[in-house]
Coordinates of C-alpha atoms in Angstrom, one line a residue:
M298 CA -8.6 21.8 25.4
K299 CA -7.7 18.1 25.6
K300 CA -11.1 17.3 27.0
N301 CA -12.8 19.1 24.1
L302 CA -10.6 17.3 21.6
A303 CA -11.4 14.0 23.1
L304 CA -15.1 14.7 23.0
F305 CA -14.9 15.8 19.4
L306 CA -12.9 12.7 18.4
T307 CA -15.3 10.4 20.2
A308 CA -18.3 12.0 18.5
L309 CA -16.5 11.8 15.1
M310 CA -15.8 8.1 15.6
L311 CA -19.4 7.4 16.3
L312 CA -20.5 9.4 13.2
A313 CA -17.9 7.6 11.1
A314 CA -19.1 4.2 12.3
A315 CA -22.7 5.2 11.6
A316 CA -21.8 6.4 8.1
C317 CA -20.0 3.2 7.4
G318 CA -23.2 1.3 8.2
K319 CA -25.3 3.1 5.6
G320 CA -22.6 4.4 3.2
E321 CA -22.2 3.3 -0.4
T322 CA -20.7 -0.1 -1.0
P323 CA -17.2 0.1 -2.6
E324 CA -17.0 -1.0 -6.2
G325 CA -16.4 -4.7 -6.6
S326 CA -18.3 -5.8 -3.5
K327 CA -21.5 -7.7 -3.1
E328 CA -23.1 -8.4 0.2
G329 CA -24.5 -11.8 -0.9
G330 CA -21.2 -13.3 -1.7
A331 CA -20.4 -14.7 1.8
Q332 CA -23.9 -16.3 2.1
T333 CA -23.4 -18.1 -1.2
A334 CA -20.0 -19.3 -0.1
A335 CA -21.3 -20.6 3.2
E336 CA -24.3 -22.3 1.6
S337 CA -22.0 -24.0 -0.8
G338 CA -20.2 -25.7 2.1
T339 CA -16.8 -24.0 1.6
A340 CA -16.8 -22.3 5.0
G341 CA -14.1 -23.6 7.3
G342 CA -15.6 -22.9 10.6
G343 CA -17.9 -25.9 10.9
T344 CA -16.9 -29.0 12.8
E345 CA -17.1 -31.3 9.7
K346 CA -14.6 -29.6 7.5
K347 CA -11.3 -28.2 8.6
D348 CA -9.4 -27.7 5.4
S349 CA -11.3 -24.7 3.9
V350 CA -11.8 -21.0 4.6
V351 CA -14.0 -18.1 3.5
I352 CA -12.3 -14.7 3.6
A353 CA -14.1 -11.4 3.3
I354 CA -12.0 -8.5 2.0
G355 CA -12.9 -5.0 0.7
S356 CA -11.0 -4.8 -2.6
E357 CA -11.3 -6.9 -5.7
P358 CA -8.2 -7.3 -7.9
E359 CA -8.3 -5.9 -11.4
T360 CA -6.4 -8.9 -12.7
L361 CA -4.7 -12.1 -11.7
D362 CA -1.9 -11.5 -14.2
P363 CA 1.4 -10.7 -12.3
T364 CA 2.8 -8.9 -15.3
K365 CA 0.0 -6.4 -15.0
G366 CA 0.1 -5.9 -11.2
W367 CA -1.4 -9.0 -9.5
G368 CA 0.6 -9.6 -6.3
H369 CA 2.5 -6.3 -6.6
G370 CA 4.1 -5.8 -3.2
N371 CA 2.7 -9.1 -2.0
S372 CA 2.9 -12.8 -2.9
P373 CA 0.7 -13.6 -6.0
I374 CA -0.1 -17.2 -4.5
V375 CA -1.2 -18.6 -7.8
Q376 CA 2.2 -18.1 -9.3
S377 CA 5.7 -18.7 -8.0
T378 CA 8.3 -15.9 -7.8
L379 CA 12.0 -16.1 -8.2
V380 CA 12.6 -15.0 -4.6
K381 CA 10.2 -14.2 -1.8
Y382 CA 10.0 -12.1 1.3
T383 CA 10.3 -13.5 4.8
A384 CA 8.3 -11.9 7.6
E385 CA 11.5 -10.1 8.6
L386 CA 11.7 -8.5 5.1
T387 CA 14.7 -10.5 4.0
F388 CA 14.8 -12.6 0.8
E389 CA 14.8 -16.3 0.5
N390 CA 14.6 -18.8 -2.4
D391 CA 11.4 -19.6 -4.2
L392 CA 11.8 -20.7 -7.8
A393 CA 15.5 -19.6 -7.6
V394 CA 17.8 -21.9 -5.8
D395 CA 20.7 -19.4 -6.1
W396 CA 21.3 -15.9 -7.5
H397 CA 24.4 -13.8 -8.1
L398 CA 25.0 -10.1 -8.9
S399 CA 28.0 -9.0 -11.0
E400 CA 30.5 -6.6 -9.5
D401 CA 29.3 -3.8 -11.7
G402 CA 25.7 -4.3 -10.6
L403 CA 24.5 -4.8 -14.1
T404 CA 24.0 -8.6 -14.4
W405 CA 21.9 -10.8 -12.3
T406 CA 22.2 -14.6 -12.7
F407 CA 19.4 -16.9 -11.3
K408 CA 19.6 -20.6 -11.1
I409 CA 16.0 -22.0 -10.8
R410 CA 14.8 -25.3 -9.4
D411 CA 14.1 -28.2 -11.8
D412 CA 11.1 -29.7 -10.0
A413 CA 8.6 -26.9 -10.5
Y414 CA 5.5 -27.5 -12.6
F415 CA 2.6 -25.4 -13.8
S416 CA -0.8 -26.5 -12.7
D417 CA -1.4 -27.8 -16.3
G418 CA 1.5 -30.2 -15.9
E419 CA 4.1 -28.4 -17.9
K420 CA 7.5 -27.8 -16.4
V421 CA 8.6 -24.3 -15.4
T422 CA 11.8 -23.4 -17.3
A423 CA 14.1 -20.4 -17.6
S424 CA 12.3 -19.4 -20.8
D425 CA 9.1 -18.9 -18.8
V426 CA 11.0 -16.6 -16.5
V427 CA 12.4 -14.6 -19.4
F428 CA 8.9 -14.4 -21.0
T429 CA 7.4 -13.1 -17.7
L430 CA 10.0 -10.4 -17.2
E431 CA 9.8 -9.2 -20.8
T432 CA 6.0 -9.2 -20.7
A433 CA 6.0 -7.3 -17.5
K434 CA 8.4 -4.7 -18.9
A435 CA 6.3 -4.3 -22.1
A436 CA 3.1 -3.8 -20.0
Q437 CA 4.5 -0.7 -18.4
G438 CA 2.2 -1.1 -15.4
S439 CA 2.8 -1.3 -11.7
V440 CA 5.9 -3.5 -12.3
D441 CA 8.7 -1.2 -13.1
L442 CA 11.4 -2.9 -15.2
T443 CA 12.3 0.1 -17.4
Y444 CA 15.9 -0.4 -16.3
M445 CA 16.0 -4.0 -17.5
E446 CA 17.9 -4.2 -20.8
R447 CA 17.3 -7.8 -21.6
A448 CA 16.6 -11.2 -20.1
A449 CA 18.0 -14.4 -21.5
A450 CA 17.8 -18.2 -20.8
E451 CA 21.2 -19.8 -21.0
D452 CA 19.7 -23.2 -20.5
E453 CA 16.5 -24.7 -18.9
T454 CA 17.4 -23.6 -15.4
T455 CA 19.6 -20.5 -15.8
V456 CA 18.3 -17.0 -16.3
V457 CA 20.6 -14.0 -17.0
V458 CA 19.1 -10.5 -16.6
T459 CA 21.1 -7.5 -17.8
L460 CA 20.3 -4.0 -16.5
S461 CA 21.0 -0.7 -18.2
Q462 CA 22.0 0.7 -14.8
P463 CA 22.4 -0.8 -11.3
A464 CA 19.0 -1.0 -9.5
S465 CA 19.0 -1.8 -5.8
I466 CA 15.3 -2.4 -5.9
F467 CA 15.5 -5.2 -8.5
L468 CA 15.1 -8.1 -6.0
N469 CA 12.2 -6.2 -4.4
T470 CA 10.6 -6.1 -7.8
V471 CA 11.0 -9.7 -8.8
A472 CA 9.9 -10.8 -5.3
S473 CA 6.3 -9.9 -6.3
V474 CA 6.4 -10.8 -10.0
G475 CA 4.8 -14.3 -10.4
I476 CA 6.1 -16.4 -13.2
V477 CA 3.6 -17.0 -16.0
P478 CA 3.7 -19.9 -18.5
E479 CA 4.7 -18.8 -22.0
H480 CA 2.8 -21.7 -23.5
A481 CA -0.5 -20.8 -21.8
Y482 CA -0.4 -17.0 -21.8
G483 CA -3.1 -15.1 -23.7
E484 CA -5.5 -12.2 -23.5
D485 CA -7.7 -14.0 -20.9
Y486 CA -4.8 -15.0 -18.7
G487 CA -5.7 -12.4 -16.1
S488 CA -9.1 -14.0 -15.5
H489 CA -8.1 -17.6 -15.9
P490 CA -4.5 -17.9 -14.7
V491 CA -2.2 -21.0 -14.7
G492 CA 0.7 -20.9 -12.3
S493 CA 3.1 -23.0 -10.2
G494 CA 2.4 -21.4 -6.8
P495 CA 0.8 -23.0 -3.7
Y496 CA -2.7 -22.4 -5.0
K497 CA -4.6 -23.1 -8.2
F498 CA -7.3 -20.8 -9.7
V499 CA -10.8 -22.3 -9.7
E500 CA -13.3 -19.6 -10.4
W501 CA -13.8 -15.8 -10.4
R502 CA -17.3 -14.3 -10.2
P503 CA -16.6 -10.5 -10.7
Q504 CA -17.9 -8.4 -7.8
E505 CA -18.7 -11.5 -5.8
Q506 CA -15.9 -14.0 -5.1
L507 CA -12.7 -15.7 -6.1
V508 CA -12.1 -19.4 -5.5
F509 CA -8.8 -21.1 -5.2
T510 CA -7.8 -24.7 -4.3
A511 CA -4.5 -26.1 -3.0
N512 CA -1.9 -27.1 -5.5
E513 CA -1.3 -30.7 -4.5
D514 CA 1.8 -30.8 -6.7
Y515 CA 3.4 -27.6 -5.3
Y516 CA 7.1 -28.1 -4.8
G517 CA 6.9 -26.5 -1.4
G518 CA 4.3 -29.0 -0.2
A519 CA 0.5 -28.7 -0.4
P520 CA -1.0 -26.1 1.9
A521 CA -3.0 -27.2 4.9
I522 CA -6.0 -25.1 3.8
R523 CA -7.3 -26.8 0.7
D524 CA -10.3 -24.7 -0.5
V525 CA -10.3 -20.9 -0.3
T526 CA -13.2 -18.6 -1.1
V527 CA -12.5 -14.8 -1.1
V528 CA -15.6 -12.7 -1.1
F529 CA -15.7 -8.9 -1.7
M530 CA -17.7 -6.9 0.9
S531 CA -18.1 -3.5 2.3
E532 CA -16.9 -2.9 5.8
D533 CA -20.3 -3.1 7.5
A534 CA -21.3 -6.2 5.3
A535 CA -18.2 -8.0 6.3
L536 CA -18.9 -7.4 10.0
A537 CA -22.4 -8.6 9.6
A538 CA -21.1 -11.8 7.9
V539 CA -18.8 -12.3 10.9
Q540 CA -21.7 -11.9 13.3
A541 CA -23.8 -14.4 11.3
G542 CA -20.9 -16.9 11.2
E543 CA -20.8 -16.9 7.4
V544 CA -17.1 -16.2 7.0
D545 CA -13.9 -17.4 8.8
V546 CA -11.8 -14.3 8.3
A547 CA -12.8 -10.7 7.5
Y548 CA -10.8 -7.6 7.0
S549 CA -12.4 -4.8 9.0
T550 CA -11.5 -1.2 10.0
A551 CA -10.5 0.6 13.1
T552 CA -13.9 2.2 13.4
L553 CA -15.5 -1.3 13.7
G554 CA -12.8 -3.4 15.2
R555 CA -13.9 -3.1 18.9
T556 CA -17.1 -5.0 18.2
E557 CA -16.9 -8.3 20.1
V558 CA -18.2 -11.3 18.3
E559 CA -18.5 -14.7 20.0
G560 CA -16.4 -17.3 18.3
Y561 CA -14.0 -14.8 16.8
H562 CA -11.0 -12.8 17.9
V563 CA -9.5 -9.6 16.3
E564 CA -5.9 -9.6 15.1
A565 CA -4.4 -6.2 14.6
I566 CA -1.7 -6.7 12.0
A567 CA 1.1 -4.2 11.7
S568 CA 1.3 -2.4 8.4
A569 CA 3.0 0.4 6.5
D570 CA -0.4 1.5 5.4
N571 CA -0.4 5.2 6.1
R572 CA -2.8 8.1 5.9
G573 CA -1.8 11.7 5.5
F574 CA -2.4 14.9 3.6
T575 CA -0.8 15.5 0.3
L576 CA -0.3 19.3 0.0
P577 CA 0.3 21.0 -3.4
V578 CA 3.7 22.8 -3.2
W579 CA 3.2 25.0 -6.3
P580 CA 1.1 28.2 -6.4
D581 CA -1.9 28.5 -8.7
E582 CA -0.4 30.0 -11.9
G583 CA -3.2 28.8 -14.2
K584 CA -1.3 25.7 -15.3
T585 CA -2.9 22.3 -15.9
T586 CA -1.7 18.7 -16.2
Q587 CA -1.6 16.9 -19.5
S588 CA -5.1 15.7 -18.8
G589 CA -6.4 19.2 -18.1
A590 CA -6.5 19.1 -14.3
P591 CA -5.6 22.4 -12.5
I592 CA -2.2 22.7 -10.8
G593 CA -1.3 24.6 -7.7
N594 CA -2.7 26.0 -4.5
D595 CA -1.9 29.5 -3.2
V596 CA -2.2 28.5 0.5
T597 CA -0.5 25.1 0.7
C598 CA 2.4 26.3 -1.6
N599 CA 3.7 28.1 1.5
L600 CA 6.2 26.0 3.4
E601 CA 5.2 27.5 6.8
I602 CA 1.6 26.5 6.2
R603 CA 2.6 22.9 5.5
Q604 CA 5.0 22.7 8.4
A605 CA 2.6 24.4 10.8
I606 CA -0.1 21.8 10.0
A607 CA 2.5 19.0 10.6
Y608 CA 3.5 20.3 14.0
A609 CA -0.1 21.1 15.1
I610 CA -1.4 17.6 14.8
D611 CA -1.5 15.3 17.8
R612 CA -1.0 12.0 16.0
Q613 CA -1.2 9.8 19.0
A614 CA -4.6 11.3 19.9
V615 CA -5.9 10.5 16.4
A616 CA -4.5 6.9 16.6
D617 CA -6.0 6.3 20.1
T618 CA -9.4 7.8 19.5
V619 CA -10.3 7.9 15.9
L620 CA -8.5 4.6 15.2
N621 CA -9.7 3.0 18.5
G622 CA -6.0 2.3 19.2
F623 CA -5.6 0.3 16.0
G624 CA -2.7 2.4 14.7
R625 CA 0.2 4.6 15.5
P626 CA 1.6 8.0 14.6
A627 CA 3.1 8.3 11.1
Y628 CA 6.1 10.5 10.2
S629 CA 7.0 9.2 6.8
E630 CA 6.1 6.7 4.0
N631 CA 8.2 4.0 5.6
D632 CA 8.1 4.2 9.4
G633 CA 9.9 1.2 11.0
M634 CA 11.6 0.0 7.8
P635 CA 15.4 -0.5 7.5
W636 CA 15.5 2.4 5.1
N637 CA 13.6 4.8 7.3
N638 CA 15.4 7.8 8.8
P639 CA 14.4 8.1 12.5
E640 CA 15.2 11.8 12.3
A641 CA 12.0 12.3 10.4
V642 CA 10.1 12.1 13.6
I643 CA 8.7 15.4 15.0
E644 CA 6.9 16.2 18.2
T645 CA 3.6 17.8 18.4
D646 CA 4.2 21.5 19.2
V647 CA 1.3 23.8 18.7
E648 CA 3.1 26.9 19.9
Y649 CA 5.9 26.3 17.4
A650 CA 3.3 25.9 14.7
K651 CA 1.8 29.3 15.6
K652 CA 5.2 30.9 15.6
L653 CA 5.9 29.5 12.1
L654 CA 2.8 31.3 10.9
A655 CA 3.4 34.5 12.8
D656 CA 7.0 34.8 11.7
A657 CA 5.9 34.5 8.1
G658 CA 3.3 37.2 8.4
W659 CA 0.1 35.2 8.9
A660 CA -2.3 36.8 11.4
D661 CA -6.0 36.7 12.3
T662 CA -6.7 40.4 11.6
D663 CA -10.5 40.1 11.4
G664 CA -11.1 37.9 14.3
D665 CA -12.8 35.0 12.4
G666 CA -10.3 32.4 13.7
I667 CA -8.5 32.0 10.4
V668 CA -5.1 33.6 9.8
E669 CA -4.6 35.7 6.7
K670 CA -1.6 37.1 4.8
D671 CA -1.8 39.8 2.1
G672 CA -5.6 39.3 2.0
L673 CA -5.3 35.5 1.5
A674 CA -7.0 33.4 4.2
A675 CA -5.3 30.2 5.3
E676 CA -8.2 28.0 4.1
F677 CA -8.3 25.1 1.6
N678 CA -10.1 22.0 0.7
C679 CA -9.1 18.4 1.5
V680 CA -10.8 15.6 -0.5
Y681 CA -11.1 11.9 0.4
P682 CA -12.8 8.9 -1.3
A683 CA -16.5 9.0 -0.2
G684 CA -17.5 6.0 1.8
D685 CA -14.0 5.5 3.4
S686 CA -14.9 6.0 7.0
V687 CA -11.3 5.8 8.2
R688 CA -10.0 8.5 5.8
Q689 CA -13.0 10.7 6.7
A690 CA -12.4 10.3 10.4
V691 CA -8.6 10.9 10.2
A692 CA -9.1 14.0 8.0
M693 CA -11.8 15.5 10.1
A694 CA -9.9 14.9 13.4
A695 CA -6.7 16.4 12.0
A696 CA -8.6 19.4 10.5
Q697 CA -10.2 20.1 13.9
Q698 CA -6.7 20.2 15.6
V699 CA -5.3 22.4 12.9
K700 CA -8.2 24.8 13.3
G701 CA -6.6 25.7 16.7
I702 CA -3.7 27.4 15.0
G703 CA -5.9 29.4 12.5
I704 CA -5.9 27.1 9.5
Q705 CA -9.2 26.0 8.0
I706 CA -9.3 22.7 6.2
N707 CA -12.6 21.9 4.5
V708 CA -13.0 18.1 4.3
E709 CA -15.1 16.7 1.5
G710 CA -15.8 13.1 0.3
V711 CA -15.8 12.7 -3.5
S712 CA -15.4 10.0 -6.1
W713 CA -12.0 8.8 -7.2
D714 CA -12.6 10.4 -10.6
D715 CA -13.1 13.7 -8.9
I716 CA -9.9 13.2 -6.8
M717 CA -8.0 12.5 -10.1
Q718 CA -9.0 16.0 -11.2
R719 CA -8.6 17.9 -7.9
M720 CA -5.5 16.3 -6.4
F721 CA -3.0 18.6 -8.1
S722 CA -4.6 21.7 -6.7
E723 CA -6.2 20.6 -3.4
A724 CA -5.1 18.5 -0.5
V725 CA -6.0 14.8 -0.4
M726 CA -6.3 12.4 2.5
M727 CA -4.1 10.0 0.7
G728 CA -3.0 6.5 1.6
W729 CA 0.2 4.7 0.6
G730 CA 2.5 2.3 2.3
S731 CA 4.7 -0.6 1.2
S732 CA 7.2 -3.0 2.6
I733 CA 9.6 -2.3 -0.2
P734 CA 11.7 0.9 -0.7
N735 CA 10.5 1.4 -4.3
E736 CA 7.7 3.6 -3.0
T737 CA 10.0 6.4 -1.8
Y738 CA 11.4 6.6 -5.4
Y739 CA 8.0 7.0 -7.0
L740 CA 6.6 9.4 -4.4
Y741 CA 9.3 12.0 -4.7
R742 CA 11.2 11.8 -8.0
S743 CA 10.8 15.1 -9.9
E744 CA 9.9 13.4 -13.2
G745 CA 6.8 11.9 -11.5
A746 CA 5.2 15.2 -10.6
F747 CA 1.7 15.8 -12.0
L748 CA 1.4 12.4 -13.6
D749 CA -2.1 10.7 -13.4
D750 CA -0.9 7.9 -11.1
F751 CA -1.4 9.3 -7.5
Y752 CA 2.3 9.2 -6.6
N753 CA 3.3 12.8 -6.7
P754 CA 0.2 15.0 -7.2
E755 CA 1.6 17.7 -4.9
G756 CA 4.3 18.4 -7.5
Y757 CA 7.3 17.9 -5.3
Q758 CA 10.5 18.5 -7.3
N759 CA 14.0 18.9 -5.8
E760 CA 17.4 18.3 -7.4
G761 CA 19.0 17.2 -4.1
T762 CA 16.3 14.7 -3.5
D763 CA 16.7 13.4 -7.0
R764 CA 20.4 12.8 -6.5
Y765 CA 19.8 10.8 -3.3
L766 CA 17.1 8.8 -5.1
E767 CA 19.4 8.0 -8.0
A768 CA 22.2 7.1 -5.6
A769 CA 19.9 4.8 -3.6
M770 CA 18.7 3.1 -6.8
A771 CA 22.2 2.6 -8.1
A772 CA 23.7 1.2 -4.8
L773 CA 25.2 -2.2 -4.9
T774 CA 24.6 -3.0 -1.3
A775 CA 21.5 -2.7 1.0
K776 CA 23.6 -0.6 3.4
E777 CA 24.6 1.9 0.8
A778 CA 21.0 2.0 -0.6
N779 CA 19.5 2.6 2.9
E780 CA 21.9 5.4 3.7
N781 CA 20.7 7.3 0.6
W782 CA 17.0 6.4 1.1
Q783 CA 17.4 8.0 4.6
K784 CA 19.0 11.1 3.2
V785 CA 15.9 11.5 0.9
Q786 CA 14.0 12.2 4.1
W787 CA 16.5 14.2 5.9
D788 CA 20.2 14.9 5.2
G789 CA 20.8 17.2 8.2
S790 CA 19.4 20.3 6.5
S791 CA 16.8 19.4 4.0
G792 CA 14.6 16.6 2.7
T793 CA 11.1 15.3 2.3
A794 CA 10.5 15.0 6.0
M795 CA 7.9 17.3 7.7
K796 CA 10.6 19.4 9.2
G797 CA 12.0 19.7 5.7
E798 CA 10.1 20.5 2.5
C799 CA 7.0 18.7 3.8
P800 CA 5.1 17.9 0.7
W801 CA 3.2 15.4 2.8
V802 CA 1.8 15.8 6.3
W803 CA 1.7 12.2 7.6
V804 CA -0.8 11.5 10.3
V805 CA -1.2 7.7 11.1
N806 CA -0.2 4.2 10.2
L807 CA -3.1 1.8 10.3
D808 CA -3.2 -1.6 11.8
H809 CA -5.0 -4.0 9.5
V810 CA -7.9 -5.0 11.7
T811 CA -8.9 -8.6 11.0
Y812 CA -11.6 -10.8 12.5
V813 CA -10.5 -14.4 12.7
R814 CA -12.6 -17.4 13.7
D815 CA -11.3 -19.1 16.8
G816 CA -9.3 -22.2 16.0
L817 CA -7.9 -20.8 12.8
S818 CA -4.2 -19.7 12.6
I819 CA -3.4 -17.2 9.9
G820 CA 0.4 -17.7 10.4
E821 CA 3.1 -15.1 11.0
Q822 CA 1.8 -12.2 9.0
P823 CA 4.5 -10.1 7.2
I824 CA 4.1 -6.4 7.7
H825 CA 1.3 -5.4 5.3
G826 CA 1.5 -2.8 2.6
H827 CA -1.3 -0.6 1.4
G828 CA -4.5 -2.4 0.5
H829 CA -7.9 -3.3 1.7
G830 CA -7.4 -7.0 2.4
L831 CA -5.2 -8.5 -0.3
P832 CA -2.0 -8.4 1.7
L833 CA -3.8 -10.7 4.2
I834 CA -3.6 -13.7 1.9
Q835 CA 0.1 -13.4 0.9
N836 CA 1.0 -16.1 3.4
L837 CA -2.1 -18.2 2.8
K838 CA 0.0 -21.4 2.5
E839 CA 0.9 -21.1 6.2
W840 CA -2.7 -21.0 7.5
S841 CA -4.2 -23.9 9.3
W842 CA -7.0 -25.0 11.6
R843 CA -5.9 -26.1 15.0
E844 CA -7.0 -29.4 16.4

């Protein structure tokens, strides 16, 4: 059986790589971007210029406005943040030189540096911080500040933030909210930003490239890499640009990362970027979401089906073969993080998976290889975004394994618009992953079920989970918060883990495969969150060319 599985996975990998070569180009990419950048002389790989780079990534940001999501979970680079992450996921000063939390957990006081200036020459003051936080709260986007009651500037360098309730994730949130200038903020800020970060915005050609230049007046010292061009490319186009020597750095994928290119090396950067099945936990009762999408699935609503799938998958085989070794098994949304519960790990056990089904009354009575119960076959659809070779390969490999226990998963590539309509009633090969604990809260809170934001399309709702989530959010120390985040996954008898309620079947965590021109150092990369390339540049100020 292992031999057959290996042959299947190898064939699948080859098909995925071939599909990648002729698949559709993701929205926001343009294959000519890197050539334009190279011709303009901004490429850093030549012998004449060692202070510039051209970087190819797969996703184009929607905005460069931090109050609307730019830099969410990462460093916004154009703007400064109050605090920032270290590579070890601890906090250190950025704009703030000191901060303090009151004993009741409701008041944060930040003292900010007095030598920070926006790129237009205006000084950064506490009023700008207040304006940023209030604007981000009003935007109601990816920056969640609903629990912030008010922010006030006591003087030019003192900011006091009052919360309506304690929020252990507050520092995590402000670590990715870049400070915008109140005097220069308008409707077009997201496309022409002014900031006080290590880089200044130069140009944005939509669907082609973004250009930044070093901020020579940055209080942290000017970065070694002066000129930066970020081009947006599909996976195969980025690899072709590497092979042609047109880019210095290119985000690639596991299906392409074993291609050797002279003058480049591959760096496999650890990430919390996971892939797994979301499985609707409600039966089909004819209900719809507010937008009219159908809710519920009569097969996946059965706990034994979800758990059997979880135990039947050999995650290591998928990581080794489908991902070319650029990944590792996934057991939760936060594997390896301080708030992860190691008890969420399960071992592959095909016989136990079969027993779960048999004990619940599922049997192959007609000999077609699919188990049934009360006339219902254990068969359902799983959709993934068409053109995503990795999601396709992971989904198909897992489906092939699950077929061995009598469950048929029909894998289909569709548009994101279609996924938005089908994700509440069908499985999705979904991707999440963040280096901050906020994600656990959004993935599993009951009030988030069936919203049009991808977080909880399976409709998971559990009062016990909600209590742990609220306790984690209200904790005054990281230790107390982490204890409750862990109980969300497994408290000894129940939880979101696959041996618990199992609304997700996690399969793999991806390494972020990156081609880097020899001689270029991309620094100590922090663990990456979800994203097709943008996490790569969060430490851009640490990059340099070696002599």
